[in-house]
Structures are given as C-alpha cells and as structure tokens.
Coordinates of C-alpha atoms and ligand atoms in Angstrom, one line a residue:
X7 CA 0.0 0.0 0.0
X8 CA 1.5 3.5 -0.9
X9 CA 2.1 5.7 2.1
X10 CA -1.0 7.4 3.3
X11 CA -1.4 11.0 4.6
X12 CA -3.1 10.7 7.9
X13 CA -4.2 13.8 9.9
X14 CA -1.2 13.6 12.2
X15 CA 1.1 13.4 9.2
X16 CA -0.7 16.3 7.6
X17 CA 0.0 18.4 10.7
X18 CA 3.6 17.2 10.7
X19 CA 3.9 18.2 7.1
X20 CA 2.5 21.6 7.7
X21 CA 5.1 22.1 10.4
X22 CA 8.0 20.9 8.2
X23 CA 8.1 18.7 5.0
X24 CA 11.5 17.3 6.1
X25 CA 10.0 16.0 9.4
X26 CA 7.1 14.4 7.5
X27 CA 9.4 12.8 5.0
X28 CA 11.6 11.4 7.7
X29 CA 8.6 10.0 9.6
X30 CA 7.6 8.0 6.5
X31 CA 11.0 7.0 5.0
X32 CA 13.5 7.0 7.8
X33 CA 11.5 6.7 11.1
X34 CA 14.5 5.3 12.9
X35 CA 16.1 8.8 12.8
X36 CA 13.3 10.1 15.0
X37 CA 14.0 9.7 18.7
X38 CA 11.4 7.9 20.8
X39 CA 8.8 10.0 22.5
X40 CA 10.1 11.3 25.8
X41 CA 8.3 10.8 29.1
X42 CA 6.6 14.2 28.9
X43 CA 5.3 13.6 25.4
X44 CA 4.0 10.2 26.5
X45 CA 2.4 11.7 29.6
X46 CA 0.6 14.3 27.5
X47 CA -0.6 11.5 25.2
X48 CA -1.8 9.4 28.2
X49 CA -3.7 12.4 29.6
X50 CA -5.3 13.0 26.2
X51 CA -6.5 9.3 26.2
X52 CA -8.0 9.6 29.7
X53 CA -9.7 12.9 28.7
X54 CA -11.1 11.2 25.6
X55 CA -12.7 8.5 27.6
X56 CA -14.7 11.1 29.6
X57 CA -15.7 13.0 26.4
X58 CA -17.4 9.8 25.1
X59 CA -19.9 10.1 28.0
X60 CA -21.2 13.3 26.4
X61 CA -22.6 11.2 23.6
X62 CA -24.7 8.4 25.2
X63 CA -25.4 5.5 23.0
X64 CA -22.2 6.0 21.1
X65 CA -20.3 3.1 19.5
X66 CA -16.7 2.6 20.3
X67 CA -15.1 1.2 17.2
X68 CA -12.2 -1.2 17.7
X69 CA -9.1 0.5 16.4
X70 CA -6.2 -1.9 16.8
X71 CA -6.8 -3.3 13.3
X72 CA -6.4 -0.5 10.8
X73 CA -8.5 -1.9 7.9
X74 CA -10.9 -3.6 10.3
X75 CA -11.6 -0.2 11.8
X76 CA -12.3 1.4 8.4
X77 CA -14.6 -1.4 7.2
X78 CA -16.5 -1.4 10.5
X79 CA -16.9 2.4 10.3
X80 CA -18.4 2.1 6.8
X81 CA -21.0 -0.4 8.1
X82 CA -21.8 1.6 11.2
X83 CA -22.4 4.9 9.4
X84 CA -25.8 3.5 8.4
X85 CA -26.8 3.2 12.1
X86 CA -26.8 7.0 12.6
X87 CA -25.3 6.8 16.1
X88 CA -22.4 8.7 17.6
X89 CA -19.2 6.9 16.5
X90 CA -16.0 7.0 18.5
X91 CA -12.7 6.4 16.7
X92 CA -14.3 6.2 13.3
X93 CA -11.7 5.6 10.5
X94 CA -12.2 7.2 7.2
X95 CA -10.1 6.4 4.2
X96 CA -10.4 8.1 0.8
X97 CA -7.7 7.4 -1.8
X98 CA -4.4 8.2 0.0
X99 CA -5.8 10.3 2.8
X100 CA -7.0 8.9 6.0
X101 CA -8.2 10.1 9.4
X102 CA -9.5 8.8 12.6
X103 CA -12.1 10.9 14.3
X104 CA -12.6 11.2 18.0
X105 CA -16.3 11.6 17.7
X106 CA -18.5 11.6 14.6
X107 CA -22.0 12.6 15.7
X108 CA -25.1 12.2 13.5
X109 CA -26.6 15.7 13.0
X110 CA -29.6 15.3 10.8
X111 CA -30.9 12.7 8.5
X112 CA -27.7 12.6 6.5
X113 CA -25.3 15.0 8.0
X114 CA -22.6 14.6 10.7
X115 CA -20.9 16.8 13.2
X116 CA -17.1 16.3 13.8
X117 CA -16.2 16.6 17.5
X118 CA -12.4 16.7 18.2
X119 CA -11.4 16.4 21.8
X120 CA -8.2 18.0 23.2
X121 CA -6.8 17.9 26.6
X122 CA -5.7 21.5 26.4
X123 CA -7.7 24.5 27.7
X124 CA -8.2 26.6 24.6
X125 CA -8.6 26.4 20.8
X126 CA -5.3 26.6 19.0
X127 CA -4.6 27.0 15.3
X128 CA -3.2 23.5 15.1
X129 CA -6.5 22.1 16.3
X130 CA -8.3 24.0 13.6
X131 CA -5.9 22.6 11.0
X132 CA -6.5 19.1 12.5
X133 CA -10.2 19.4 12.2
X134 CA -10.0 20.9 8.7
X135 CA -8.2 17.8 7.6
X136 CA -10.8 15.6 9.1
X137 CA -13.5 17.5 7.3
X138 CA -11.7 17.4 4.0
X139 CA -11.1 13.6 4.4
X140 CA -14.8 13.0 5.3
X141 CA -15.9 15.2 2.3
X142 CA -13.7 13.1 0.0
X143 CA -15.3 10.0 1.3
X144 CA -18.8 11.4 0.6
X145 CA -19.8 12.4 4.2
X146 CA -21.8 15.6 4.6
X147 CA -20.4 17.6 7.5
X148 CA -22.8 20.0 9.2
X149 CA -20.5 21.5 11.9
X150 CA -17.1 21.1 13.5
X151 CA -16.6 21.4 17.2
X152 CA -13.7 21.3 19.5
X153 CA -14.0 19.9 23.0
X154 CA -11.4 21.2 25.5
X155 CA -10.9 21.3 29.2
X156 CA -13.0 23.8 31.2
X157 CA -10.4 25.3 33.6
X158 CA -13.3 26.6 35.8
X159 CA -14.8 23.2 36.4
X160 CA -14.6 22.2 40.1
X161 CA -14.9 18.5 40.9
X162 CA -17.6 17.6 43.3
X163 CA -18.1 13.9 43.6
X164 CA -18.1 11.9 40.3
X165 CA -16.7 13.7 37.3
X166 CA -19.4 15.5 35.3
X167 CA -18.3 15.4 31.7
X168 CA -20.7 18.3 30.9
X169 CA -18.9 20.5 33.3
X170 CA -15.4 19.1 32.5
X171 CA -15.5 20.1 28.8
X172 CA -16.3 23.2 26.8
X173 CA -17.6 22.3 23.3
X174 CA -16.9 25.2 21.0
X175 CA -18.2 25.4 17.5
X176 CA -15.2 26.1 15.3
X177 CA -17.0 25.6 11.9
X178 CA -16.1 29.2 10.7
X179 CA -12.4 28.9 11.6
X180 CA -12.3 25.5 9.9
X181 CA -14.0 27.0 6.8
X182 CA -11.4 29.8 6.7
X183 CA -8.4 27.6 7.2
X184 CA -9.6 25.1 4.7
X185 CA -9.0 27.4 1.8
X186 CA -6.3 25.8 -0.3
X187 CA -6.3 22.6 1.6
X188 CA -6.6 20.5 -1.6
X189 CA -3.3 21.9 -2.8
X190 CA -1.7 21.5 0.6
X191 CA -2.7 17.9 0.8
X192 CA -1.5 17.3 -2.8
X193 CA 1.8 18.9 -2.0
X194 CA 2.3 16.8 1.1
X195 CA 1.4 13.6 -0.8
X196 CA 4.2 14.5 -3.3
X197 CA 6.6 14.9 -0.4
X198 CA 5.9 11.5 1.0
X199 CA 6.1 9.9 -2.5
X200 CA 9.5 11.4 -3.1
X201 CA 12.6 9.3 -2.8
X202 CA 14.7 12.1 -1.5
X203 CA 14.4 14.1 1.7
X204 CA 13.4 17.7 1.2
X205 CA 15.8 20.4 2.4
X206 CA 14.6 22.5 5.3
X207 CA 16.2 25.4 7.0
X208 CA 15.9 25.7 10.8
X209 CA 13.4 28.3 12.0
X210 CA 10.7 29.0 14.5
X211 CA 8.7 26.2 12.9
X212 CA 11.1 23.8 14.6
X213 CA 9.6 24.8 18.0
X214 CA 5.9 25.3 17.2
X215 CA 3.2 24.1 17.3
X216 CA 5.3 21.3 18.8
X217 CA 9.0 21.0 19.3
X218 CA 10.3 18.9 16.5
X219 CA 12.0 15.6 17.6
X220 CA 14.6 16.1 14.9
X221 CA 15.9 19.3 16.4
X222 CA 19.1 17.7 17.8
X223 CA 20.0 16.5 14.3
X224 CA 19.0 19.7 12.4
X225 CA 20.4 22.1 14.9
X226 CA 23.6 20.1 15.5
X227 CA 25.7 22.4 13.3
X228 CA 25.4 25.3 15.8
X229 CA 28.6 26.1 17.7
X230 CA 28.9 26.0 21.5
X231 CA 27.5 29.3 23.0
X232 CA 25.3 29.7 20.0
X233 CA 23.1 32.8 19.7
X234 CA 20.2 30.5 20.7
X235 CA 21.6 30.5 24.2
X236 CA 21.1 34.3 24.4
X237 CA 18.4 35.7 26.6
X238 CA 15.6 37.7 24.9
X239 CA 13.5 35.1 23.2
X240 CA 13.4 33.3 19.9
X241 CA 12.5 36.3 17.7
X242 CA 15.7 38.1 18.7
X243 CA 17.7 34.9 18.4
X244 CA 16.4 34.2 14.9
X245 CA 17.0 37.8 13.8
X246 CA 20.7 37.4 14.6
X247 CA 20.7 34.0 12.9
X248 CA 19.2 35.5 9.8
X249 CA 22.1 38.0 9.8
X250 CA 24.5 35.0 9.6
X251 CA 25.6 35.3 13.3
X252 CA 25.9 31.9 14.9
X253 CA 27.9 32.4 18.1
X254 CA 27.4 34.8 21.0
X255 CA 31.0 35.9 20.7
X256 CA 30.6 36.8 17.1
X257 CA 27.8 39.3 17.8
X258 CA 29.3 42.6 16.4
X259 CA 29.6 45.5 18.7
X260 CA 27.2 47.7 16.6
X261 CA 24.3 45.3 17.5
X262 CA 22.6 46.7 20.6
X263 CA 22.3 44.2 23.4
X264 CA 20.3 44.3 26.6
X265 CA 22.2 44.4 29.9
X266 CA 21.7 40.7 30.4
X267 CA 22.8 39.9 26.9
X268 CA 25.9 42.0 27.3
X269 CA 26.8 40.1 30.5
X270 CA 26.3 36.8 28.6
X271 CA 28.6 38.0 25.8
X272 CA 31.3 39.1 28.2
X273 CA 31.2 35.8 30.2
X274 CA 31.4 33.8 27.0
X275 CA 34.3 35.9 25.6
X276 CA 36.3 36.1 28.8
X277 CA 35.4 32.8 30.5
X278 CA 34.8 34.8 33.7
X279 CA 31.8 34.6 36.0
X280 CA 29.8 37.8 36.4
X281 CA 29.3 38.9 40.0
X282 CA 27.6 42.0 41.4
X283 CA 28.8 41.8 45.0
X284 CA 26.8 44.7 46.3
X285 CA 23.6 43.3 45.0
X286 CA 24.3 39.9 46.4
X287 CA 25.1 41.5 49.8
X288 CA 21.8 43.4 49.7
X289 CA 19.9 40.2 48.9
X290 CA 21.6 38.3 51.8
X291 CA 21.0 41.1 54.2
X292 CA 17.3 40.4 54.0
X293 CA 17.6 36.9 55.3
X294 CA 16.7 36.2 59.0
X295 CA 17.4 33.1 61.0
X296 CA 16.0 30.5 61.4
X297 CA 16.3 29.9 57.6
X298 CA 13.6 27.5 56.2
X299 CA 14.4 26.2 52.7
X300 CA 11.2 25.0 51.1
X301 CA 10.3 23.2 47.9
X302 CA 7.1 21.6 46.7
X303 CA 6.5 18.9 44.1
X304 CA 3.1 19.0 42.4
X305 CA 0.9 17.1 40.1
X306 CA -1.6 18.8 37.8
X307 CA -3.8 16.2 36.2
X308 CA -6.1 17.2 33.3
X309 CA -9.0 15.5 35.0
X310 CA -9.1 16.6 38.7
X311 CA -8.7 13.8 41.2
X312 CA -10.0 15.5 44.4
X313 CA -13.2 17.3 45.3
X314 CA -12.7 21.1 45.2
X315 CA -10.0 21.0 42.5
X316 CA -10.0 22.1 38.9
X317 CA -8.3 20.7 35.7
X318 CA -4.6 21.2 35.8
X319 CA -4.6 22.6 39.3
X320 CA -1.1 22.1 40.8
X321 CA -1.7 19.7 43.6
X322 CA 1.2 19.4 46.0
X323 CA 2.1 15.8 46.9
X324 CA 5.5 16.3 48.4
X325 CA 7.6 18.9 50.1
X326 CA 11.2 19.1 51.3
X327 CA 12.2 21.4 54.1
X328 CA 15.6 22.2 55.5
X329 CA 15.8 24.3 58.6
X330 CA 18.9 26.1 59.7
X331 CA 18.5 27.5 63.2
X332 CA 21.5 29.8 63.3
X333 CA 24.9 30.5 61.9
X334 CA 26.5 27.5 63.7
X335 CA 23.9 24.9 63.5
X336 CA 23.6 22.0 61.0
X337 CA 20.6 21.9 58.7
X338 CA 17.8 19.7 59.9
X339 CA 15.8 18.0 57.1
X340 CA 12.0 17.3 57.1
X341 CA 10.1 15.8 54.2
X342 CA 6.6 14.8 53.3
X343 CA 5.5 12.5 50.5
X344 CA 1.9 11.5 50.1
X345 CA 0.9 7.9 50.6
X346 CA -1.8 6.2 48.5
X347 CA -4.5 8.0 46.5
X348 CA -6.0 10.1 49.3
X349 CA -6.0 13.9 49.1
X350 CA -2.8 14.9 50.9
X351 CA -3.5 18.6 51.1
X352 CA -4.9 18.8 54.7
X353 CA -1.9 16.9 56.0
X354 CA 0.5 19.0 54.1
X355 CA -0.9 22.2 55.7
X356 CA -0.9 20.6 59.2
X357 CA 2.8 19.6 58.7
X358 CA 3.9 22.9 57.4
X359 CA 2.1 24.8 60.2
X360 CA 4.0 22.6 62.7
X361 CA 7.4 23.0 61.0
X362 CA 7.6 26.5 59.6
X363 CA 7.5 28.3 63.0
X364 CA 6.6 31.9 63.3
X365 CA 9.8 33.8 62.4
X366 CA 12.7 33.5 60.1
X367 CA 13.0 33.6 56.3
X368 CA 11.4 31.0 54.1
X369 CA 13.5 30.6 51.1
X370 CA 12.3 29.0 47.9
X371 CA 13.6 29.0 44.3
X372 CA 11.1 30.7 42.1
X373 CA 9.1 31.4 45.2
X374 CA 6.1 32.6 43.2
X375 CA 5.4 28.9 42.5
X376 CA 5.5 27.9 46.2
X377 CA 3.4 30.9 47.1
X378 CA 0.8 30.0 44.5
X379 CA 0.6 26.4 45.8
X380 CA 0.2 27.7 49.3
X381 CA -2.6 30.1 48.3
X382 CA -4.5 27.3 46.5
X383 CA -4.1 25.1 49.5
X384 CA -5.5 27.8 51.7
X385 CA -8.4 28.5 49.3
X386 CA -9.4 24.9 50.1
X387 CA -8.8 25.2 53.8
X388 CA -9.6 28.8 54.7
X389 CA -9.0 28.2 58.4
X390 CA -5.3 28.7 57.5
X391 CA -5.8 32.2 56.0
X392 CA -4.2 34.2 58.8
X393 CA -1.3 31.7 59.1
X394 CA -0.7 32.1 55.4
X395 CA -0.4 35.9 55.6
X396 CA 2.5 35.4 58.1
X397 CA 4.1 32.8 55.8
X398 CA 3.9 34.9 52.7
X399 CA 5.5 37.9 54.5
X400 CA 8.5 35.7 55.3
X401 CA 9.1 34.3 51.8
X402 CA 12.3 35.1 50.0
X403 CA 13.0 34.2 46.3
X404 CA 16.5 32.7 45.7
X405 CA 15.9 33.0 42.0
X406 CA 16.1 36.8 42.3
X407 CA 19.9 37.3 42.2
X408 CA 20.1 34.9 39.2
X409 CA 17.2 36.1 37.2
X410 CA 18.6 39.6 37.6
X411 CA 22.1 38.6 36.6
X412 CA 23.7 39.5 39.9
X413 CA 25.5 36.2 39.4
X414 CA 25.9 34.7 36.0
X415 CA 28.0 31.8 34.7
X416 CA 28.0 31.1 30.9
X417 CA 27.0 27.4 31.5
X418 CA 23.6 28.6 32.6
X419 CA 23.0 29.7 29.0
X420 CA 19.7 31.6 28.8
X421 CA 18.2 30.3 32.0
X422 CA 18.3 30.9 35.8
X423 CA 16.6 27.6 36.6
X424 CA 17.9 25.8 39.7
X425 CA 19.0 22.9 37.5
X426 CA 21.5 25.1 35.8
X427 CA 22.3 27.5 38.6
X428 CA 23.2 24.8 41.2
X429 CA 26.0 23.2 39.1
X430 CA 27.1 26.7 37.8
X431 CA 27.5 28.0 41.4
X432 CA 28.5 24.9 43.4
X433 CA 29.7 22.4 40.8
X434 CA 27.1 19.9 42.1
X435 CA 24.2 18.8 40.1
X436 CA 21.4 16.3 39.3
X437 CA 23.2 14.0 36.9
X438 CA 23.2 10.8 39.0
X439 CA 19.5 11.2 40.1
X440 CA 16.8 8.8 39.1
X441 CA 14.6 11.8 38.9
X442 CA 16.2 15.1 37.8
X443 CA 13.5 17.6 37.0
X444 CA 10.2 18.8 38.4
X445 CA 8.2 17.4 35.5
X446 CA 9.8 14.0 35.8
X447 CA 8.8 14.0 39.5
X448 CA 5.3 14.8 38.6
X449 CA 5.0 12.2 35.9
X450 CA 6.6 9.6 38.1
X451 CA 4.2 10.3 40.9
X452 CA 1.3 10.1 38.4
X453 CA 2.4 6.6 37.5
X454 CA 1.9 5.6 41.2
X455 CA -1.4 7.5 41.4
X456 CA -2.9 5.9 38.3
X457 CA -1.7 2.5 39.4
X458 CA 0.7 2.1 36.5
X459 CA 3.7 1.1 38.6
X460 CA 4.5 -2.2 40.1
X461 CA 5.2 -2.5 43.9
X462 CA 8.9 -2.5 43.1
X463 CA 8.7 0.4 40.8
X464 CA 6.6 2.3 43.3
X465 CA 9.3 1.8 46.0
X466 CA 12.0 3.0 43.6
X467 CA 10.0 6.1 42.5
X468 CA 9.3 7.0 46.1
X469 CA 13.0 6.7 47.0
X470 CA 13.9 8.8 43.9
X471 CA 11.3 11.5 44.7
X472 CA 12.6 11.8 48.2
X473 CA 16.2 12.2 47.0
X474 CA 15.3 14.6 44.3
X475 CA 13.2 17.0 46.4
X476 CA 15.8 16.9 49.2
X477 CA 18.5 18.0 46.7
X478 CA 16.4 21.0 45.7
X479 CA 16.4 22.4 49.2
X480 CA 19.9 21.2 50.1
X481 CA 21.1 22.8 46.9
X482 CA 19.6 26.1 48.0
X483 CA 21.7 25.9 51.2
X484 CA 24.8 25.4 49.2
X485 CA 24.0 28.3 46.9
X486 CA 23.4 30.6 49.9
X487 CA 26.7 29.5 51.4
X488 CA 28.5 30.2 48.1
X489 CA 26.8 33.6 47.8
X490 CA 27.9 34.5 51.3
X491 CA 31.5 33.6 50.4
X492 CA 31.3 35.7 47.2
X493 CA 29.8 38.6 49.1
X494 CA 32.9 38.5 51.3
X495 CA 31.6 37.4 54.6
X496 CA 28.5 36.9 56.7
X497 CA 25.8 39.3 55.7
X498 CA 22.8 40.1 57.8
X499 CA 22.6 36.6 59.2
X500 CA 24.3 36.9 62.5
Ligands
SF4_610 S1 14.2 20.4 13.3 FE1 13.2 22.0 12.1 S2 14.1 21.8 10.1 FE2 14.6 19.9 11.1 S3 12.9 18.5 10.6 FE3 12.3 19.5 12.4 S4 11.1 21.2 11.9 FE4 12.3 20.6 10.0

C-alpha cells in the first residue's frame, strides 16, 4: 500500500516537510517520544474517555486493526449513532475521528477532543483535515466542534463530563483555514512519494506548534555558546541567525544588546563569572534566622482527582524542608511524600504549620510557585488564611539574584533555573539522580497514582522522589553558602 497521509502526518507536514518525509521513510532517525510527550498522550487518552460520556449510546469502534476499523466504520455509518474512533479512508488520505455525531438525516458533526484548555490554530488545522477527508469519502459535515478542558470546572463527587468540557463550534475557523487545503494535501502527498528528503532550514517552525524531535539533528551544526543561548526570546535569536551570526562571541559591537545579553557575551568571551557583590550583599542582608528552605513537588492532572480541585490545578504531593536555626547549626531535614491516593492537602498544611514556626526567612527557588501552591491550599482550607499571611510575608525568592544577573555563569546559557544555577555556582548537580526535574517528578508520581507502577517500581519512584526534592532544598543551602562567600563574609545573618 502506498504511504497514506493521515491527519497527524498532515499536521507534521504543515510544520515541516522534512519532518514528514523522515517519519515515513526513515523513522529510525526520530528519537522515541520522551516521558513528557508520553504523559501528554496518556492524559489525552484519559480525557477522551470522559468525552465519550457526552454522547450516550455511542459506539466505540475497535481501532487496533487498521483496515478492520475502516470497514466497521463504513458499516456503522448507516446506524446513525455517535461513533468513537471512526476511521475514514479516501484514496491516499485517512483520518481517525474522536467523535462523529449524527446531526440530521444525512449529516454529521465532527467533534475533536483535546486535553488543552483553549482552541489553537493547530487544532483547527487538525479538524479541517478531518472535514476534508470526510468530504472526499462522501460524508456531509454540518459542523465542527472542539472539546477542550474547562479550567473553571470544580470536581464535586463523580466527574461530570458536561462541566469538564467546553464544546466550541469552530466551523467558521475550519472553513477559513480550509482554503487551499486540496493543494496542501496534494503537495504533502508529493513529499511522501518522493525518494529524497526535502531540504529544510531551521526556523521558528522547529519549535511550534510542537518541538520537532529532529531538532538535535538539524540544529547540531550550531557552535557552543550559540546565539540560541542568548536571553531575549526566539525572535531576537532568529533575527541574529538570519544575519549570519551563529555564536554569541561573534555578535558585532554595533548590534545593541540588553544588559543581560551584554553580560552573557562578556562571560562567553572572557570565561569569567559575572558577579555583582553589592547586589548579592543586599539580597543576603534580608535573610533572617532561622532559615527555612522549602520546595514543593506538584501534580496537575487534566481530570481533577480530588473534590474542590480544577483541571490542571497544581496539587502538591511532596515537600522538602531544610531548617537552619542559626549561623553555627547544622541543617535539619524534614520531608513529606503523600501515601496512597488520598487527598494529601490537609496533612501538608498541618505539617507545614507545625514545621515553619513563626519567624525567620522561608527561602524558595522561584518562590512565586511555592506561594501559588500555598494560596491554592488555603483556598481549600480557609482556616489557614491568617497563618498564610504570616508565611507569605517571610518568603524570599532565591531566584532573584540569578534572574537579575547579579550572578551569571556562561554554563547557565539563557536560564536561571535551579537545575542550571546549582551546578554553575556549586559544581554539584542532578546527573546521577533517578529523577532530575520537576516534570519528571510529577510524571513519576502520576504513575503511582494511576496504578501504572508495580510495587517494586513504586518503591523506587518514592525513593527517587525523596532524594530529588531533598536535593532541591539542600542545593539552596549550598547556593546561599556560596553567595555569602562571594559577598565577602557573613551578611545580615548573625
Ligand atoms: S528540526 Fe526543524 S528543520 Fe529539522 S525537521 Fe524538524 S522542523 Fe524541520
């Protein structure tokens, strides 16, 4: 059978013909989906199952067998019932529809379900291809709808699919975007029929609507300290690239740079670390003993798990807290990691109230995140409102000196994230960790929650989570120690 153009391949081709061609002819060049992509896919699948409940009496068409699915769909069309996973093949184009809903005697509505929270252009392209494919197969389409997550929905008991989703009619957008679709489809069929891979220059299309998995290959020619490591966003970076500038050190003096970009350039060219001692001293002078180093790990499922929570609400399931009483005492570590599937929020608040005391700085890295988590916790448990006011007044953001370039090391590239700053400042990092990033922690915890991990895996994940979160707060202690050294002594802490 000649290669078909499916809706996912159509979207791939719109993003980049080279990516499409490689998918068809040399798929081994495409790295396997990473854990985050797989997680997004799994969440989409779960969401899709709830969406089916919006169409009672629908028929779920078996979709493991490609041709079987298409043949069954053809037969079932006559029944005029909602069809889930209907497969439509016409010539060399093919699509699988989330929901094909009978609209009148002989018309259908296309309903595409997404796990996101708004309509995006790529969704409209997706549906336009489905409509085109259905049209070619002789189906009359009355309207096109997109179902996405309603961020305002609050779980109360069983999930109510009518509240969980917003169904938006996107027929007009589909109509508009469909102009020229026949030529686009024809062009992409040519691409996949071709024996040679089309040339494609790198560009913003490598990053959107999805980051292309071939990026490492296509962007591999860039030098170390490339202009894509420069602060200021992709538009500014591509503008330099289009002028033929590949490396930060090659940026000519006549090109105006922001203060941060200038610091980056100097650090790359000299190999020095940029330090603003006075600013660091000022930052440190605000710290008051006892010092509390706090970090949360959270999980934000598309379909809320606990009553009173919304889709994608960041639900804390773990915290690490190091407490340093005074200038001579050793840090004392406390940690919390939720057990089982019960809502851990009340216990987290109880524990924090017990451990955080009533004075001293509470240090977090990117503290706005920890503050947001605490505020959402207290929304659910308003009896902690007064306590929270005191806590928020004591919060200090350790991100501040780094995001403001009071300290900068070229190895941070364009980020001030803890994962880059910790090794840059202390030489210690996350390399040997089973879990080495917040999103990995969240996904790993999700595997336990959804019952997708064996007992052995669960024990390993829990051990890795405890180790990872502990390093986040321990790392902050090391960073503060290093900043104090840099600042030339003990500032404001004694
Ligand atoms: S990395 Fe960019 S140029 Fe390369 S295949 Fe992907 S989208 Fe195309």
